[in-house]
Amino acid sequence: MGRQLLIDNINQTGIHTLEGYRTYGGYQALEKALRMKPEDIVAEVQKSGLRGRGGAGFPTGMKWSFIAKPPGVPRHLVCNADESEPGTFKDRYLMQRKPHLLIEGMIISSFALGANLSYIYIRGEMMAQFHILQNAIDEAYAAGLLGKNILNSGFDLDLHVHCGAGAYICGEETALIESLEGKRGNPRIKPPFPAVSGVWDRPTVVNNVETIAAVVPVINISGEEYAKIGIGKSTGTKLISACGHINKPGVYEIELGVPVEEFIYSENYCGGIKDGRKLKAVVAGGSSVPILPAELILKTAKGEPRLMSYESLGDGGFATGTMLGSGGFIVMDESTSVVKNLFNFTRFYHHESCGQCSPCREGTGWMEKILRKILDGRGTIADIDLLWDIQGKIEGKTICPLGEAAAWPVAAAIRHFRPEFEEYVKNPQNIKDVKHYYRLNNLQEA
Amino acid sequence: MPEFSTEAQELVQRIIKRYPEGKQKSAILPVLHIAQAEFQGWLSVPVMDYVASLLKILPIEVYEVASFYSMFNLKPVGKCVIEVCRTGPCWLMGAEDVVHHIEKKLGVKEGETTKDGMFTLKTVECLAACGSAPMMQVGETYHENLSLEKVDSILNEYKTNTKEHISHWDKKHIKK
Amino acid sequence: MAKVTIDGHTIEVPTGTTILEAARMIGGPIVPPAMCYYSKLKTTGGYCRTCIVKVSKGSEKDPRPMPKPVASCRTTVMDGMEVQNITSPDLLEARAGVVEFLLLNHPLDCPICDQAGECHLQDLGYENGKSKTRYEFDRREFEPIEIGDKIKLHMKRCIHCFRCVKLAEQLTPERFQGMLNRGDHSEISTYIKHAIDNEFSGNMIDVCPVGALTDKTFRFKSRVWFVNPEDAHRNCSKCAGKARIWLKGEEVLRVTARKDKYGEAIDWICNECRFDKKKTSDWVIEKPTHIDRHSVISMNHYESLKDLKQDVDKQQKQLVNKKVNLGQGALNPNNSI
C-alpha cells in the first residue's frame, strides 16, 4: 500500500467532527496557507503537478492561473460535488467521512484565488452528505474558520453548500454554474470560459471534491514533495472507486502508477474477481471512458504492464487504450454481456442528455433504440454499422462533452467486442442463454 | 395559495441569504426540495407558483427548472418513494432482480404507486454507491448491498413505520 | 479588426465578429446554414449545430487548428483565422449528420404544414441532408396546442432552437412559454394552459424556423407559393408598421414581418398589424417583395431549385481550386453585429 494523503485516518471515530479532524492534524495546512501569499499557494499547487480529479485531468494550478481578476468584481470558487459518473463514488465517501478535509481545502483554495464567497455544489441525491457538510460548515463558522477575518488573517470567506436535484449534466462545469444560478442545467457555449465569466458572470473556478481536498496535503507536505509521489505527469495519489465483479469493492487511495494487474488482483485493493471467475473487461475511469478487454487493460498493445496513471491508461489512444477519468473502476467478469452493459450505459446518457443541442438530444435516444432492438433479437449487421456511424456523428459536434461521453462507450464496445454484437444479431435465439449479470445470491429466476 | 410552515419559511429565508443580493433565484433547487418535503412529496402548480412568488421570479422559470431535474415529482407520489439504481455497476450486481422483486412484491410496475398510496417505485440513474451495489434510496437514506431478503425487510419496515411522506430533504432538517 | 479566411475568401471584420457573420459579409454559398441563430435576438445560436465549421488555423498568433468543429454563430474570429466550410468534405458529412438528427423526430408532415415552401428545415434538408433517413422507429408525438386564439403550436415539428423563448424574454413584457422537461422529451410549453397574448407575441411565428408556431388566421388558406408577397406599410401606433402582406387577388391572406435574405425579420411588427389588418385598404402597398433567397416561393418549382443546387455545387468546386480575395470592399455595414 502506498501513502494515504486523503483517506488517512478516515475510519477514526469522530473524524467527521471538527474536534476529531483536528486531533489528526486537521486545519494545520490552513494555518500554514494563511501565512503564505495567495500567489505562492497557486505556485505550490502548480509545482505539485496536481491534475483535476473529476475526470478531465487538467492541471489544477494552470486552471487557477487563468482566473480573471478585473478590479472590483468578486470571484468565486465552486466545488463540484455533483459526483454522478457511473462507477464513481469516491467524493461521497470523502464528504461523508471527512467533510472538514473538503472545507479546509475550500478555505485554502478560496484564499489562493481571492474568492470571498464560495460554494460546494453537491448532487441532490446526496442529501445526507449535504447535511453532514452543512453541520461541518456550521462548526467551522463557530470556530472562526469561516466568516470574517479567518484566524486573524484578515481573509474573509463565506462558504455554503448548495444542492442539485438529479441531473448528471450538472457535473459539467458550465451546467453546474447554470444550475447554481437556479436554472436548468444546460451547459453554456464556450467561450467565455468560467475563469472569465462564470457564476453570475463573475470569474469562477470549478474544481472537483478530490482536487480541492488534495490541496490540503499539497500545502502540508509542499508541492515538491507531492510531485515526488506517482509517476511522470501523474503525480500524487488518486482515489479509485472500484466496483463490479470484484471481491473487495470500495474506495482505494493509490499512488498513481500502481500496475492495473496489482490493483485488480492484490488483496490490498480489489482482491481479485468474484467467485474465482475470469476477468472479461474493465471500464477504468467511469462509464464514459472506453471499455477495454482484459488483455488490453492488463497490458498495453506494446505488451508493457498497464499502470494506473493518466498516461499509461491512455497509452495507445482510443484504439487500444482508455482514460483514468474520474477513477470509477468498473470490473466485469466473463459472465457479463458487453452488449447489454452498453445498452445500460447508452440508456443512461439518453436519460441524462439535457436536450439543448441536436446531436446529443436526438442521437443518444436513437442509439438506445437500436441497442434495444439488437437485444430483442431483431438487430442486423447494418445496425451495428449504423451505431458506429451515429456515435461518430455525435462525437465532437455537441456543446459539451456529454456527446463524447455517450459516443465513446459505443465506439469502444464495438471496437473491442464486435463479435459479441454479431452473435446477438446472427443467433438471437441464443440470447436467452447468456447470463447477463451477476444474479443476487445466485438465486433462481426472480 | 399554499404556504410553507413557519420553520420552512425561516429556513427558506436563511437559504436565500446564501446568495448575493438579487440572485435569490439560485435558491430554487433547495427551495423546491423543501416544497416537496412540505407538500406530500410532489410539486403541484400552486406550489410551484408559490415558490415563484417567494423567489420573485416568473412561474415559467420554476416550471422549467422543476421539469428538468429528475428528483422533482410533478405528479402525486406514495408516502415512500423507492428509487432503485439501475445504472451499470448496480446492474452488474443484480439491480434488475431488485426491481422485478419489488414490482412483484408490491404489485406495481416501475413508475407506479401502490393502491394504498404507500409506495411509489422508481428506477433512477447512478447514485454514486457503486461499491455497495445493488442499492436503492428512500428519502435521504441509502440502502446498500441489497439482497432480496434485505429488500423484503426494508419494505416491511417502511410499511409498518411510515406515517407521513418521506422526502429527500428530510423533515427533521426543517424542524431543527 | 481581424482578418479571416473562409473557404479561400479573405475578409477583414471588426474584432468580435462571429465566423457566421463574417461569412454573411462575404456572402454566397460559403455562408453556413443557421437554424437557431438569429442576429436580432441576443444569446441565440449554438444549439442546432448546423452552422458548424472547421477551423483549420486558429489565428496568426496560435495557428493550431481547433480540435473539433465549432458553431460558427458563437465563435468569434481571430486575426489570421482560416475556416473551412464547403471546402471540407468531412465537415459537410458532419453537417449532414446534424441534419439527420434534426429530421429524426420531425414528422415530415409538409403536405399539411403551413410552413412548407418557406421552411428553413426543408431548405436545410434539401441543401445539406441526405435523401434517405436511416431512422426506423416511432417519432415523437405531441398534441398541437393553442397558444391564444391566433397562434398554434405543433411541438412535434419543433427543432428546439430556443428563438421563441429568447424573443419572449427580449421583446415581450412577460414570458409565459419556456423549454420544459429534459433531453428528447423537452418541449416548448406554457406548462399550464396559458394564452400568450401581448402586442408582440405574433413575432414568434416569424422567428420559428419550422412550422411549430403558425398563424391561425392563415391556417390552411393557401400554400405560400400561390400567394403574392408585397412590401406594404401603414400608420401604426404600436410598431413601425412596415410589413409584408401576402395577397391572393385582392385578399390579404396574412401579414408577416419583412425578412432579409437569411429569413430574419427586419422590423418586428405588432399583433394588430399582423392579425387584424386583413384588408388591402388597411395598407399602402410599396412594391412586390423581392425574394432573393433560393426559396420555393421565388422559384415556383422544385425543379428550378435543383438547377440552383447544381449551380451551387459547381461554384463549390470552383472555390476549392480558386482563392478569391474579396477584401474590405465586401464589408456590408448593414450586416455588422
PDB file of C-alpha atoms in Angstrom, chain A residues 336-347 367-380 383-384 387 420-437, chain B residues 91 96, chain C residues 137:
ATOM      1  CA  THR A 336     -21.080 -10.142 -18.443  1.00  0.00           C
ATOM      2  CA  SER A 337     -22.786  -9.227 -21.671  1.00  0.00           C
ATOM      3  CA  VAL A 338     -20.940  -6.265 -23.092  1.00  0.00           C
ATOM      4  CA  VAL A 339     -23.872  -5.548 -25.407  1.00  0.00           C
ATOM      5  CA  LYS A 340     -26.332  -5.342 -22.561  1.00  0.00           C
ATOM      6  CA  ASN A 341     -23.926  -3.302 -20.495  1.00  0.00           C
ATOM      7  CA  LEU A 342     -23.622  -0.895 -23.398  1.00  0.00           C
ATOM      8  CA  PHE A 343     -27.382  -0.673 -23.673  1.00  0.00           C
ATOM      9  CA  ASN A 344     -27.441   0.225 -19.995  1.00  0.00           C
ATOM     10  CA  PHE A 345     -24.832   2.962 -20.398  1.00  0.00           C
ATOM     11  CA  THR A 346     -26.496   4.317 -23.520  1.00  0.00           C
ATOM     12  CA  ARG A 347     -29.848   4.464 -21.783  1.00  0.00           C
ATOM     13  CA  MET A 367     -28.553   4.636 -30.202  1.00  0.00           C
ATOM     14  CA  GLU A 368     -30.564   3.347 -27.260  1.00  0.00           C
ATOM     15  CA  LYS A 369     -33.395   2.260 -29.563  1.00  0.00           C
ATOM     16  CA  ILE A 370     -31.014   0.419 -31.877  1.00  0.00           C
ATOM     17  CA  LEU A 371     -29.368  -1.359 -28.950  1.00  0.00           C
ATOM     18  CA  ARG A 372     -32.791  -2.283 -27.588  1.00  0.00           C
ATOM     19  CA  LYS A 373     -33.611  -3.728 -30.997  1.00  0.00           C
ATOM     20  CA  ILE A 374     -30.391  -5.755 -31.025  1.00  0.00           C
ATOM     21  CA  LEU A 375     -31.068  -7.040 -27.507  1.00  0.00           C
ATOM     22  CA  ASP A 376     -34.566  -8.028 -28.538  1.00  0.00           C
ATOM     23  CA  GLY A 377     -33.070 -10.201 -31.247  1.00  0.00           C
ATOM     24  CA  ARG A 378     -34.269  -8.042 -34.125  1.00  0.00           C
ATOM     25  CA  GLY A 379     -30.929  -6.468 -34.974  1.00  0.00           C
ATOM     26  CA  THR A 380     -28.944  -6.700 -38.168  1.00  0.00           C
ATOM     27  CA  ASP A 383     -27.472  -1.851 -37.182  1.00  0.00           C
ATOM     28  CA  ILE A 384     -24.004  -2.377 -35.728  1.00  0.00           C
ATOM     29  CA  LEU A 387     -24.372   2.554 -34.319  1.00  0.00           C
ATOM     30  CA  GLU A 420     -20.336 -10.356 -29.449  1.00  0.00           C
ATOM     31  CA  PHE A 421     -22.629  -7.849 -31.167  1.00  0.00           C
ATOM     32  CA  GLU A 422     -22.662 -10.036 -34.246  1.00  0.00           C
ATOM     33  CA  GLU A 423     -23.585 -13.036 -32.150  1.00  0.00           C
ATOM     34  CA  TYR A 424     -26.613 -11.150 -30.846  1.00  0.00           C
ATOM     35  CA  VAL A 425     -27.598 -10.376 -34.400  1.00  0.00           C
ATOM     36  CA  LYS A 426     -26.884 -13.730 -36.011  1.00  0.00           C
ATOM     37  CA  ASN A 427     -28.082 -16.070 -33.295  1.00  0.00           C
ATOM     38  CA  PRO A 428     -30.728 -14.193 -31.383  1.00  0.00           C
ATOM     39  CA  GLN A 429     -32.175 -17.481 -30.180  1.00  0.00           C
ATOM     40  CA  ASN A 430     -29.068 -17.947 -28.039  1.00  0.00           C
ATOM     41  CA  ILE A 431     -29.504 -14.675 -26.266  1.00  0.00           C
ATOM     42  CA  LYS A 432     -31.735 -16.054 -23.558  1.00  0.00           C
ATOM     43  CA  ASP A 433     -28.941 -18.343 -22.507  1.00  0.00           C
ATOM     44  CA  VAL A 434     -26.478 -15.553 -21.992  1.00  0.00           C
ATOM     45  CA  LYS A 435     -26.017 -14.800 -18.356  1.00  0.00           C
ATOM     46  CA  HIS A 436     -26.339 -11.058 -18.415  1.00  0.00           C
ATOM     47  CA  TYR A 437     -25.186 -10.149 -14.979  1.00  0.00           C
TER      48      TYR A 437
ATOM     49  CA  TRP B  91     -26.994  -3.607 -12.996  1.00  0.00           C
ATOM     50  CA  GLU B  96     -32.843  -5.831 -12.365  1.00  0.00           C
TER      51      GLU B  96
ATOM     52  CA  PHE C 137     -38.523   3.962 -35.005  1.00  0.00           C
TER      53      PHE C 137
END
